Short mmCIF file of C-alpha atoms in Angstrom, two decimals:
data_model
loop_
_atom_site.label_atom_id
_atom_site.label_comp_id
_atom_site.label_asym_id
_atom_site.label_seq_id
_atom_site.Cartn_x
_atom_site.Cartn_y
_atom_site.Cartn_z
CA ARG B 1 82.38 -25.74 17.08
CA GLY B 2 84.03 -28.29 19.32
CA CYS B 3 82.66 -29.40 22.64
CA PRO B 4 80.70 -26.69 24.47
CA LEU B 5 82.23 -27.77 27.75
CA ARG B 6 85.57 -26.24 26.67
CA ALA B 7 84.16 -22.75 26.83
CA ARG B 8 83.00 -22.94 30.43
CA PRO B 9 84.44 -24.16 33.79
CA LEU B 10 84.31 -27.91 34.26
CA PRO B 11 83.13 -29.59 37.46
CA ALA B 12 85.82 -30.75 39.89
CA ILE B 13 85.69 -34.36 38.69
CA ALA B 14 86.95 -33.23 35.27
CA ALA B 15 90.37 -32.54 36.78
CA VAL B 16 91.00 -36.26 37.17
CA ARG B 17 89.52 -37.34 33.86
CA PRO B 18 91.08 -36.97 30.38
CA PHE B 19 89.10 -34.88 27.94
CA MET B 20 88.92 -37.71 25.36
CA SER B 21 86.88 -40.77 26.22
CA ARG B 22 88.00 -44.30 25.41
CA ARG B 23 85.47 -44.38 22.60
CA ASP B 24 86.94 -41.22 21.05
CA LEU B 25 90.46 -42.62 21.34
CA ALA B 26 89.41 -45.91 19.77
CA GLY B 27 87.77 -44.01 16.94
CA LEU B 28 91.09 -42.41 15.99
CA GLY B 29 92.37 -45.81 14.83
CA ASP B 30 95.88 -45.13 16.18
CA SER B 31 97.03 -47.74 18.72
CA ASN B 32 99.83 -45.48 19.99
CA VAL B 33 97.41 -42.70 20.77
CA ILE B 34 95.09 -45.18 22.48
CA GLU B 35 97.86 -46.45 24.71
CA GLU B 36 98.95 -42.90 25.47
CA GLY B 37 95.42 -41.98 26.47
CA ARG B 38 95.09 -45.04 28.70
CA SER B 39 98.39 -44.36 30.46
CA ARG B 40 97.47 -40.69 30.93
CA ARG B 41 94.13 -41.73 32.39
CA ARG B 42 95.81 -44.05 34.92
CA SER B 43 98.28 -41.35 35.95
CA SER B 44 95.49 -38.77 36.20
CA VAL B 45 93.41 -40.99 38.49
CA SER B 46 96.37 -41.68 40.79
CA ALA B 47 97.23 -38.00 41.30
CA ALA B 48 96.19 -34.79 39.62
CA PRO B 49 99.08 -32.88 38.01
CA PRO B 50 100.07 -29.61 39.63
CA ASP B 51 99.11 -27.63 36.53
CA SER B 52 95.69 -29.24 36.23
CA LYS B 53 92.50 -27.26 36.00
CA SER B 54 91.80 -27.55 39.68
CA ASP B 55 94.93 -25.48 40.38
CA SER B 56 95.55 -23.28 37.38
CA GLY B 57 92.06 -22.98 35.90
CA GLN B 58 93.11 -24.59 32.59
CA SER B 59 91.61 -27.78 31.25
CA ASP B 60 93.66 -30.96 30.91
CA SER B 61 93.18 -30.84 27.16
CA ASP B 62 95.24 -27.62 27.04
CA ASN B 63 98.26 -29.54 28.46
CA GLU B 64 98.03 -32.49 26.03
CA PRO B 65 99.66 -31.45 22.73
CA SER B 66 100.16 -35.04 21.62
CA LEU B 67 96.48 -35.83 21.92
CA THR B 68 95.48 -32.61 20.24
CA SER B 69 97.78 -33.20 17.31
CA ALA B 70 96.51 -36.76 17.00
CA ARG B 71 92.95 -35.54 16.78
CA GLY B 72 93.87 -33.25 13.91
CA PRO B 73 91.90 -30.06 13.19
CA LYS B 74 88.74 -29.43 15.15
CA LYS B 75 85.68 -31.08 13.67
CA GLY B 76 82.06 -31.38 14.60
CA ARG B 77 80.95 -33.77 17.28
CA ALA B 78 79.25 -35.93 14.66
CA SER B 79 82.51 -37.36 13.33
CA GLY B 80 83.53 -38.42 16.84
CA ALA B 81 80.17 -40.12 17.30
CA ALA B 82 80.58 -41.90 13.96
CA ASN B 83 84.09 -43.10 14.84
CA GLY B 84 82.89 -44.24 18.22
CA ALA B 85 80.06 -46.18 16.62
CA GLU B 86 82.51 -47.89 14.25
CA ALA B 87 84.82 -48.80 17.13
CA SER B 88 82.03 -50.27 19.24
CA ALA B 89 80.72 -52.20 16.25
CA SER B 90 84.15 -53.65 15.53
CA LYS B 91 84.46 -54.83 19.13
CA SER B 92 81.15 -56.67 18.95
CA GLY B 93 81.95 -58.22 15.58
CA ARG B 94 79.19 -56.36 13.75
CA THR B 95 79.63 -54.43 10.55
CA PRO B 96 79.82 -50.72 11.41
CA ALA B 97 77.41 -48.24 9.86
CA ARG B 98 78.69 -45.97 7.12
CA ALA B 99 80.54 -43.00 8.53
CA SER B 100 79.03 -40.65 6.00
CA GLY B 101 75.51 -41.48 7.11
CA ALA B 102 76.40 -41.07 10.77
CA THR B 103 78.10 -37.76 10.01
CA LYS B 104 75.09 -36.43 8.16
CA GLU B 105 72.76 -37.42 10.97
CA GLY B 106 75.09 -35.92 13.56
CA THR B 107 75.40 -32.68 11.59
CA SER B 108 71.64 -32.40 11.29
CA ARG B 109 71.10 -32.91 14.99
CA ARG B 110 73.96 -30.57 15.91
CA LYS B 111 72.37 -27.76 13.97
CA SER B 112 69.25 -28.07 16.08
CA GLY B 113 71.31 -28.21 19.26
CA ALA B 114 70.43 -31.84 20.00
CA GLN B 115 72.48 -34.06 22.31
CA LEU B 116 74.10 -36.90 20.39
CA ASP B 117 73.32 -40.45 21.45
CA GLY B 118 77.03 -41.29 21.55
CA ASP B 119 77.81 -38.82 24.33
CA ALA B 120 78.42 -40.32 27.72
CA GLU B 121 76.93 -37.41 29.59
CA VAL B 122 74.16 -34.88 28.96
CA ASP B 123 75.24 -31.28 29.26
CA GLU B 124 72.57 -29.34 31.09
CA PHE B 125 73.80 -26.14 29.45
CA ASP B 126 72.74 -27.50 26.03
CA LEU B 127 69.07 -27.36 27.12
CA LYS B 128 68.41 -23.93 25.65
CA PRO B 129 64.88 -22.91 24.64
CA ARG B 130 63.91 -23.69 21.08
CA ARG B 131 60.85 -23.52 18.92
CA LEU B 132 58.30 -25.95 20.30
CA GLU B 133 58.30 -28.35 17.35
CA GLN B 134 62.10 -28.56 17.52
CA CYS B 135 61.81 -30.21 20.96
CA PHE B 136 60.16 -33.32 19.52
CA GLY B 137 62.33 -36.39 19.87
CA GLU B 138 64.65 -34.68 22.35
CA ASN B 139 65.10 -34.57 26.12
CA PRO B 140 61.63 -34.14 27.72
CA LEU B 141 63.06 -31.41 29.94
CA LEU B 142 63.80 -29.37 26.84
CA LEU B 143 60.09 -29.16 25.98
CA SER B 144 59.26 -27.84 29.44
CA ILE B 145 61.99 -25.18 29.21
CA SER B 146 60.87 -24.14 25.74
CA ILE B 147 57.23 -23.83 26.83
CA ASP B 148 58.28 -21.55 29.69
CA SER B 149 60.19 -19.41 27.21
CA PHE B 150 57.19 -19.33 24.87
CA LEU B 151 54.90 -18.15 27.68
CA GLU B 152 57.31 -15.32 28.41
CA ARG B 153 57.10 -14.24 24.79
CA TYR B 154 53.32 -14.54 24.96
CA SER B 155 53.26 -12.17 27.94
CA ALA B 156 55.27 -9.65 25.92
CA ASP B 157 53.39 -9.96 22.62
CA GLY B 158 50.30 -12.15 22.56
CA ALA B 159 49.56 -11.96 18.83
CA ALA B 160 53.13 -12.80 17.82
CA ALA B 161 53.18 -15.76 20.20
CA VAL B 162 49.89 -17.14 18.86
CA LEU B 163 51.28 -16.94 15.32
CA GLU B 164 54.46 -18.63 16.50
CA LEU B 165 52.42 -21.50 17.91
CA ALA B 166 50.47 -21.75 14.65
CA THR B 167 53.78 -21.86 12.78
CA SER B 168 55.03 -24.65 15.04
CA LEU B 169 51.96 -26.72 14.21
CA MET B 170 52.53 -26.26 10.50
CA ASN B 171 56.21 -27.18 10.82
CA ALA B 172 55.26 -30.29 12.79
CA SER B 173 52.90 -31.24 9.93
CA GLY B 174 55.75 -31.65 7.47
CA LEU B 175 56.02 -28.07 6.16
CA PRO B 176 59.37 -27.02 7.68
CA ASP B 177 59.57 -23.59 6.02
CA ALA B 178 56.01 -22.47 6.74
CA SER B 179 55.93 -19.24 8.74
CA LEU B 180 53.37 -16.79 10.09
CA THR B 181 54.32 -13.37 11.47
CA ILE B 182 52.60 -10.11 12.24
CA ALA B 183 54.24 -8.65 9.12
CA ASP B 184 51.98 -10.88 7.01
CA ALA B 185 48.96 -8.81 8.08
CA ASP B 186 48.20 -5.25 7.00
CA VAL B 187 46.68 -4.28 10.35
CA ASP B 188 48.21 -3.24 13.67
CA ASP B 189 45.65 -4.17 16.32
CA GLU B 190 46.37 -7.53 17.99
CA GLU B 191 42.83 -8.83 17.60
CA GLU B 192 42.64 -7.71 13.98
CA VAL B 193 45.98 -9.37 13.20
CA LEU B 194 44.72 -12.72 14.46
CA GLU B 195 41.40 -12.33 12.67
CA ALA B 196 43.24 -11.62 9.44
CA LEU B 197 45.72 -14.52 9.68
CA ILE B 198 44.06 -17.33 11.65
CA THR B 199 41.88 -18.43 8.72
CA ASN B 200 41.43 -21.34 6.34
CA ASN B 201 42.78 -19.19 3.48
CA THR B 202 46.03 -18.55 5.34
CA CYS B 203 46.49 -22.25 6.02
CA GLU B 204 45.93 -23.12 2.37
CA ARG B 205 48.31 -20.34 1.29
CA LEU B 206 51.09 -21.88 3.39
CA VAL B 207 50.37 -25.31 1.88
CA ASP B 208 50.41 -23.90 -1.65
CA GLU B 209 53.70 -22.10 -1.04
CA ALA B 210 55.29 -25.29 0.28
CA GLN B 211 54.11 -27.27 -2.74
CA GLU B 212 55.26 -24.64 -5.21
CA ARG B 213 58.73 -24.56 -3.67
CA MET B 214 58.70 -28.35 -3.16
CA ILE B 215 59.66 -27.90 0.51
CA PHE B 216 57.72 -30.44 2.49
CA VAL B 217 58.47 -33.70 4.26
CA GLU B 218 57.31 -36.99 2.78
CA PRO B 219 56.10 -39.01 4.51
CA TYR B 220 54.86 -36.36 6.91
CA PRO B 221 56.04 -36.89 10.53
CA LEU B 222 52.92 -38.62 11.86
CA ALA B 223 52.91 -41.04 8.93
CA ASP B 224 56.55 -42.02 9.31
CA LYS B 225 56.69 -45.71 10.25
CA LYS B 226 59.86 -45.31 12.29
CA THR B 227 59.23 -42.08 14.20
CA GLY B 228 55.48 -41.52 13.81
CA LYS B 229 54.52 -42.92 17.23
CA ARG B 230 57.19 -40.89 18.98
CA HIS B 231 56.10 -37.77 17.11
CA LEU B 232 52.49 -38.31 18.18
CA LYS B 233 53.59 -38.84 21.78
CA ASP B 234 55.58 -35.59 21.73
CA LEU B 235 52.73 -33.70 20.07
CA THR B 236 50.36 -34.88 22.80
CA ALA B 237 52.89 -34.02 25.52
CA LEU B 238 53.19 -30.49 24.13
CA TRP B 239 49.51 -29.70 24.63
CA ARG B 240 49.26 -31.41 27.98
CA GLN B 241 52.22 -29.46 29.34
CA LEU B 242 51.08 -26.19 27.80
CA ILE B 243 47.65 -26.53 29.42
CA ASP B 244 49.16 -27.57 32.75
CA LYS B 245 51.49 -24.57 32.81
CA THR B 246 48.72 -22.09 31.95
CA GLN B 247 45.82 -23.50 33.96
CA HIS B 248 45.97 -20.78 36.62
CA GLU B 249 45.81 -17.73 34.38
CA VAL B 250 46.60 -17.78 30.65
CA LEU B 251 44.27 -20.69 29.93
CA PHE B 252 41.26 -18.52 30.73
CA ASP B 253 42.38 -15.20 29.18
CA GLY B 254 40.19 -15.76 26.12
CA VAL B 255 43.03 -15.19 23.65
CA LEU B 256 45.62 -17.96 23.38
CA PHE B 257 43.58 -21.15 23.36
CA PRO B 258 40.46 -19.90 21.52
CA TRP B 259 42.70 -18.75 18.66
CA VAL B 260 44.74 -21.95 18.78
CA ILE B 261 41.55 -24.00 18.49
CA GLU B 262 40.51 -21.80 15.58
CA TRP B 263 43.80 -22.53 13.84
CA MET B 264 43.48 -26.27 14.48
CA CYS B 265 40.04 -26.16 12.88
CA ALA B 266 41.56 -24.42 9.86
CA MET B 267 44.29 -27.08 9.64
CA SER B 268 41.71 -29.85 9.87
CA GLN B 269 40.05 -28.47 6.73
CA SER B 270 43.26 -28.53 4.69
CA ARG B 271 43.55 -30.70 1.59
CA HIS B 272 47.10 -31.62 2.64
CA ARG B 273 46.79 -34.87 4.55
CA GLY B 274 49.71 -34.18 6.88
CA VAL B 275 48.34 -30.80 7.92
CA ARG B 276 44.85 -32.20 8.36
CA HIS B 277 46.05 -35.19 10.39
CA THR B 278 48.36 -33.14 12.64
CA GLY B 279 45.73 -30.48 13.31
CA THR B 280 43.19 -33.16 14.24
CA GLU B 281 45.57 -35.06 16.53
CA ALA B 282 46.59 -31.84 18.29
CA GLY B 283 42.98 -30.81 18.68
CA MET B 284 41.95 -34.17 20.12
CA ALA B 285 44.85 -34.08 22.60
CA LEU B 286 43.81 -30.58 23.66
CA MET B 287 40.17 -31.63 24.00
CA VAL B 288 41.02 -34.61 26.21
CA ARG B 289 43.33 -32.63 28.52
CA MET B 290 40.84 -29.80 28.88
CA THR B 291 38.14 -32.31 29.77
CA GLU B 292 40.40 -33.83 32.44
CA LEU B 293 41.03 -30.38 33.88
CA ALA B 294 37.33 -29.50 33.86
CA VAL B 295 36.59 -32.63 35.90
CA GLU B 296 39.37 -31.71 38.34
CA LEU B 297 37.93 -28.22 38.79
CA ALA B 298 34.45 -29.62 39.35
CA THR B 299 35.81 -31.92 42.06
CA GLN B 300 37.61 -29.02 43.75
CA ALA B 301 34.49 -26.87 43.61
CA THR B 302 32.37 -29.61 45.19
CA ALA B 303 34.88 -30.10 47.99
CA LYS B 304 35.09 -26.39 48.76
CA GLN B 305 31.33 -26.03 48.63
CA ARG B 306 30.96 -28.84 51.13
CA GLN B 307 33.62 -27.23 53.29
CA ALA B 308 31.87 -23.86 53.22
CA SER B 309 28.54 -25.39 54.22
CA LYS B 310 29.89 -27.03 57.39
CA PRO B 311 28.62 -25.31 60.52
CA GLY B 312 31.12 -23.96 63.05
CA LYS B 313 33.86 -23.58 60.45
CA LYS B 314 37.03 -21.85 61.62
CA GLY B 315 37.12 -18.25 60.51
CA GLY B 316 33.36 -17.83 60.73
CA ALA B 317 31.49 -15.85 58.11
CA GLY B 318 34.67 -14.41 56.62
CA MET B 319 36.09 -17.82 55.75
CA ALA B 320 32.75 -18.96 54.37
CA ALA B 321 32.64 -15.93 52.08
CA ILE B 322 36.16 -16.63 50.82
CA LEU B 323 35.28 -20.25 50.10
CA LYS B 324 32.17 -19.20 48.20
CA GLU B 325 34.25 -16.86 46.05
CA GLU B 326 36.69 -19.68 45.31
CA VAL B 327 33.82 -21.99 44.41
CA GLN B 328 32.40 -19.38 42.05
CA LYS B 329 35.79 -18.88 40.40
CA LEU B 330 36.27 -22.63 39.94
CA GLN B 331 32.82 -22.98 38.43
CA GLU B 332 33.49 -20.11 36.02
CA ASN B 333 36.73 -21.71 34.91
CA GLU B 334 34.99 -25.07 34.51
CA THR B 335 32.36 -23.44 32.30
CA ALA B 336 35.06 -21.75 30.21
CA LEU B 337 36.84 -25.09 29.72
CA GLU B 338 33.62 -26.83 28.71
CA GLU B 339 32.98 -24.10 26.14
CA MET B 340 36.44 -24.59 24.62
CA VAL B 341 35.95 -28.36 24.63
CA THR B 342 32.63 -27.93 22.85
CA ALA B 343 34.28 -25.66 20.28
CA ALA B 344 36.98 -28.27 19.65
CA PHE B 345 34.39 -31.02 19.35
CA THR B 346 32.23 -29.05 16.93
CA GLY B 347 35.05 -27.67 14.81
CA LEU B 348 37.33 -30.70 14.78
CA PHE B 349 35.59 -33.95 15.69
CA VAL B 350 32.34 -33.42 13.82
CA GLU B 351 34.27 -32.56 10.65
CA ARG B 352 36.96 -35.20 10.85
CA TYR B 353 35.31 -38.35 12.26
CA ARG B 354 34.39 -39.09 8.63
CA ASP B 355 37.74 -38.06 7.14
CA ARG B 356 39.09 -39.90 4.09
CA ALA B 357 42.05 -41.19 6.11
CA GLU B 358 41.09 -44.03 8.43
CA GLU B 359 43.77 -43.14 11.00
CA VAL B 360 42.18 -39.70 11.39
CA ARG B 361 38.75 -41.24 11.91
CA ALA B 362 40.12 -43.72 14.44
CA SER B 363 41.89 -40.92 16.33
CA CYS B 364 38.65 -38.96 16.63
CA LEU B 365 36.76 -41.97 17.98
CA SER B 366 39.49 -42.73 20.52
CA ALA B 367 39.37 -39.17 21.82
CA LEU B 368 35.56 -39.25 22.03
CA GLY B 369 35.61 -42.48 24.01
CA ARG B 370 38.20 -41.01 26.35
CA VAL B 371 36.20 -37.87 27.16
CA MET B 372 33.07 -40.00 27.69
CA GLN B 373 34.92 -41.94 30.36
CA LEU B 374 36.28 -38.77 31.95
CA HIS B 375 33.17 -36.56 31.92
CA PRO B 376 30.02 -38.72 31.69
CA SER B 377 27.71 -35.95 32.90
CA MET B 378 28.62 -33.98 29.77
CA PHE B 379 29.39 -36.60 27.12
CA LEU B 380 27.50 -39.74 28.10
CA ALA B 381 24.41 -38.88 26.07
CA ASP B 382 22.87 -39.94 22.78
CA THR B 383 24.10 -36.66 21.26
CA TYR B 384 27.66 -37.98 21.44
CA LEU B 385 27.13 -41.75 21.56
CA LYS B 386 25.57 -41.75 18.11
CA TYR B 387 28.95 -41.01 16.49
CA LEU B 388 30.36 -44.24 17.91
CA GLY B 389 27.24 -46.08 16.75
CA TRP B 390 27.48 -44.74 13.19
CA SER B 391 31.17 -45.69 13.02
CA LEU B 392 30.28 -49.35 13.61
CA SER B 393 29.44 -49.49 9.89
CA ASP B 394 32.70 -47.89 8.72
CA MET B 395 34.38 -49.45 5.70
CA ALA B 396 37.74 -49.75 7.50
CA ALA B 397 38.11 -52.60 9.98
CA ALA B 398 40.48 -50.50 12.12
CA VAL B 399 37.78 -47.85 12.58
CA ARG B 400 35.09 -50.41 13.44
CA ALA B 401 37.46 -51.96 15.97
CA ALA B 402 38.24 -48.54 17.48
CA SER B 403 34.54 -47.78 17.86
CA LEU B 404 33.85 -51.12 19.56
CA SER B 405 36.89 -50.71 21.81
CA GLN B 406 35.76 -47.28 23.00
CA LEU B 407 32.19 -48.46 23.55
CA SER B 408 33.48 -51.35 25.65
CA ALA B 409 35.56 -48.95 27.75
CA VAL B 410 32.62 -46.58 28.23
CA TYR B 411 30.17 -49.35 29.19
CA THR B 412 32.73 -50.87 31.56
CA ALA B 413 33.35 -47.52 33.24
CA HIS B 414 29.77 -46.30 33.59
CA GLY B 415 27.37 -49.13 32.75
CA ALA B 416 27.01 -50.17 36.39
CA ALA B 417 27.34 -46.67 37.90
CA GLU B 418 24.45 -45.80 40.17
CA GLU B 419 24.78 -42.06 39.58
CA ILE B 420 26.66 -40.15 36.92
CA CYS B 421 24.67 -36.94 37.07
CA ARG B 422 21.49 -35.37 38.40
CA VAL B 423 18.50 -34.22 36.42
CA ASP B 424 15.95 -32.07 38.26
CA GLY B 425 17.58 -33.11 41.51
CA LYS B 426 17.21 -36.82 40.82
CA PRO B 427 20.21 -39.14 40.29
CA VAL B 428 20.63 -40.69 36.85
CA SER B 429 22.45 -44.02 36.56
CA GLY B 430 24.80 -45.06 33.79
CA ALA B 431 22.42 -47.78 32.61
CA GLU B 432 19.66 -45.21 32.13
CA ARG B 433 21.93 -43.07 29.97
CA LEU B 434 23.04 -46.05 27.87
CA LEU B 435 19.75 -47.93 27.53
CA ASN B 436 18.28 -45.99 24.60
CA PHE B 437 21.52 -46.14 22.61
CA THR B 438 21.87 -49.86 23.29
CA ARG B 439 18.37 -50.59 22.02
CA ARG B 440 18.99 -48.52 18.90
CA PHE B 441 22.21 -50.36 17.89
CA GLU B 442 21.71 -53.80 19.47
CA SER B 443 21.02 -55.49 16.16
CA ARG B 444 24.22 -54.01 14.72
CA PHE B 445 26.21 -55.26 17.73
CA ILE B 446 24.98 -58.80 17.05
CA GLU B 447 25.69 -58.53 13.30
CA MET B 448 29.28 -57.55 14.02
CA THR B 449 29.95 -60.91 15.68
CA ARG B 450 30.02 -62.24 12.10
CA ASP B 451 32.26 -59.44 10.78
CA VAL B 452 34.61 -60.31 7.92
CA ASP B 453 37.51 -59.12 10.06
CA VAL B 454 38.20 -61.69 12.77
CA LYS B 455 39.53 -59.13 15.28
CA VAL B 456 36.38 -57.03 14.93
CA ALA B 457 34.20 -60.11 15.34
CA VAL B 458 36.03 -61.10 18.51
CA GLU B 459 35.62 -57.58 19.96
CA ALA B 460 31.90 -57.71 19.12
CA ILE B 461 31.46 -61.06 20.92
CA LYS B 462 33.19 -59.67 24.00
CA PHE B 463 30.97 -56.59 23.85
CA ILE B 464 27.79 -58.69 23.71
CA ASP B 465 29.08 -60.56 26.76
CA LEU B 466 29.54 -57.21 28.54
CA LEU B 467 25.99 -56.13 27.65
CA HIS B 468 24.74 -59.47 28.98
CA ASP B 469 26.48 -58.86 32.32
CA LEU B 470 25.10 -55.31 32.56
CA ASP B 471 21.58 -56.57 31.80
CA LEU B 472 21.19 -54.16 28.89
CA LEU B 473 20.10 -56.66 26.21
CA ALA B 474 16.42 -56.65 25.25
CA ASP B 475 16.26 -60.47 25.13
CA LYS B 476 19.30 -62.22 26.55
CA ALA B 477 18.39 -65.72 25.38
CA GLN B 478 17.67 -64.58 21.83
CA ALA B 479 20.84 -62.52 21.61
CA VAL B 480 23.03 -65.34 22.91
CA SER B 481 21.46 -67.90 20.58
CA GLU B 482 22.25 -65.66 17.59
CA VAL B 483 25.79 -64.94 18.67
CA VAL B 484 26.82 -68.55 19.35
CA ARG B 485 26.06 -69.45 15.75
CA VAL B 486 29.53 -68.16 14.86
CA MET B 487 30.89 -71.38 16.40
CA ARG B 488 30.39 -72.89 12.97
CA ASN B 489 33.30 -70.77 11.70
CA ASN B 490 35.75 -72.82 13.77
CA GLU B 491 37.93 -69.73 14.28
CA PRO B 492 39.98 -70.32 17.48
CA SER B 493 39.88 -66.71 18.70
CA GLN B 494 36.12 -66.51 18.19
CA LEU B 495 35.53 -69.83 19.94
CA LYS B 496 37.58 -68.64 22.89
CA ALA B 497 35.58 -65.40 23.12
CA LEU B 498 32.32 -67.40 22.98
CA VAL B 499 33.08 -69.54 26.03
CA PRO B 500 31.62 -67.12 28.64
CA LEU B 501 28.39 -66.65 26.65
CA VAL B 502 27.90 -70.39 26.14
CA ASN B 503 28.44 -71.01 29.85
CA LYS B 504 25.87 -68.35 30.75
CA GLN B 505 23.34 -69.81 28.33
CA MET B 506 23.75 -73.26 29.81
CA GLU B 507 23.54 -71.94 33.39
CA ALA B 508 20.33 -70.12 32.51
CA GLY B 509 18.80 -73.40 31.29
CA GLY B 510 18.87 -72.48 27.65
CA GLY B 511 20.68 -75.64 26.60
CA GLY B 512 23.79 -75.84 24.55
CA PRO B 513 24.66 -74.04 21.32
CA PRO B 514 22.72 -74.77 18.14
CA PRO B 515 23.87 -77.79 16.10
#
């Protein structure tokens, strides 16, 4: 294919630069060609030739037969990147990577239109829209462009676009050949097509087909030790950007996101771990971003309502009526968002917080803790807190630690808040909302200070210290006396975490720790 820049006009600076970089010349392994390229570069910088591109419209590479012949027949960009990598490695004294491996990687990325790491510059013309999952691991701008293109397709054919998004989720789960199209349904109506295809049976059919044909990625992208974190970051960015770009219209059309949530719920029920994990992570990212947006809309509605109630407002009654309409619209959108968040919580979190895979359980708890911090008036209640409490007895130390970590964040954010919501016109403080839950699980909090996992035990000690500061313990002296017994373990991290509690016990006149 060659370099795409050859097919289009180059910027003016290209007239004084040779087409081949020093890295490319070094990769050829021919010292004569290298010297020729260097001399040509010096002469080009001093003065542009009269038949250069700036005058005749032809590129410098067209006037360099010696360089072209030295390069040999046109090859893919991957070989140039591999040669450049070998040259740079030889300069630094390191052993270069195998050219075959670099070529394979370059070929794979070239097929998807990716920009190679070895290129000195990024060609903005290479940022063409792709399928959404193909943007993972690439230039962040590419994802934004591809989402815009997807929304255009959604405006033209909503059902096809929803199925395309469902396909992207399956591909991102490690099933690269999975595909859903309108042709898979025997009905014509848009709503009937989605009802026929966005189901658990369809999801399992795609998994079965992939397993029969042995076309799936192992380990699946989220489980890959090298790229899993980046994949999760890109998956989260996809849903955040999609919601941000649709928040003024499409988000509330009652088609795209309700069906997407339905498909995520179907994925979360799959027996394929990669599909189940990806669907849950995507759903939790969507739930968190929608919660953030609901809080933003509530803040805007409150501000406009206050503005409309001010006497002597410019515009008189007409402006007040407009503001009231805007407030009503914001409140309707907030309600719609809360309904979608509730659907995601019921269909995804409630089913997957006890998943067989501990990373899925930990992900659910992290998302729950996040939405509790964002929207306490909705989530800071025993109805939701109990899930964090139950997870304190999980078999996996990572899940117990995640639960404690989220509880600490929630108590820190709202434990001392004087008002987080109003009930019957009266303000309700954070301590009031948390008191009943604290009493119910206080004994478990104290038990966890002696957890078999040292990290969990340290987190539990710090959490007891936080409860002590917030005055939420039933009996401070008794709780502290039980916790400080772990000093007998002589574990440095636990002893360090105990220092604040011991100091508080001594200041309160309770004496030192038990012998």
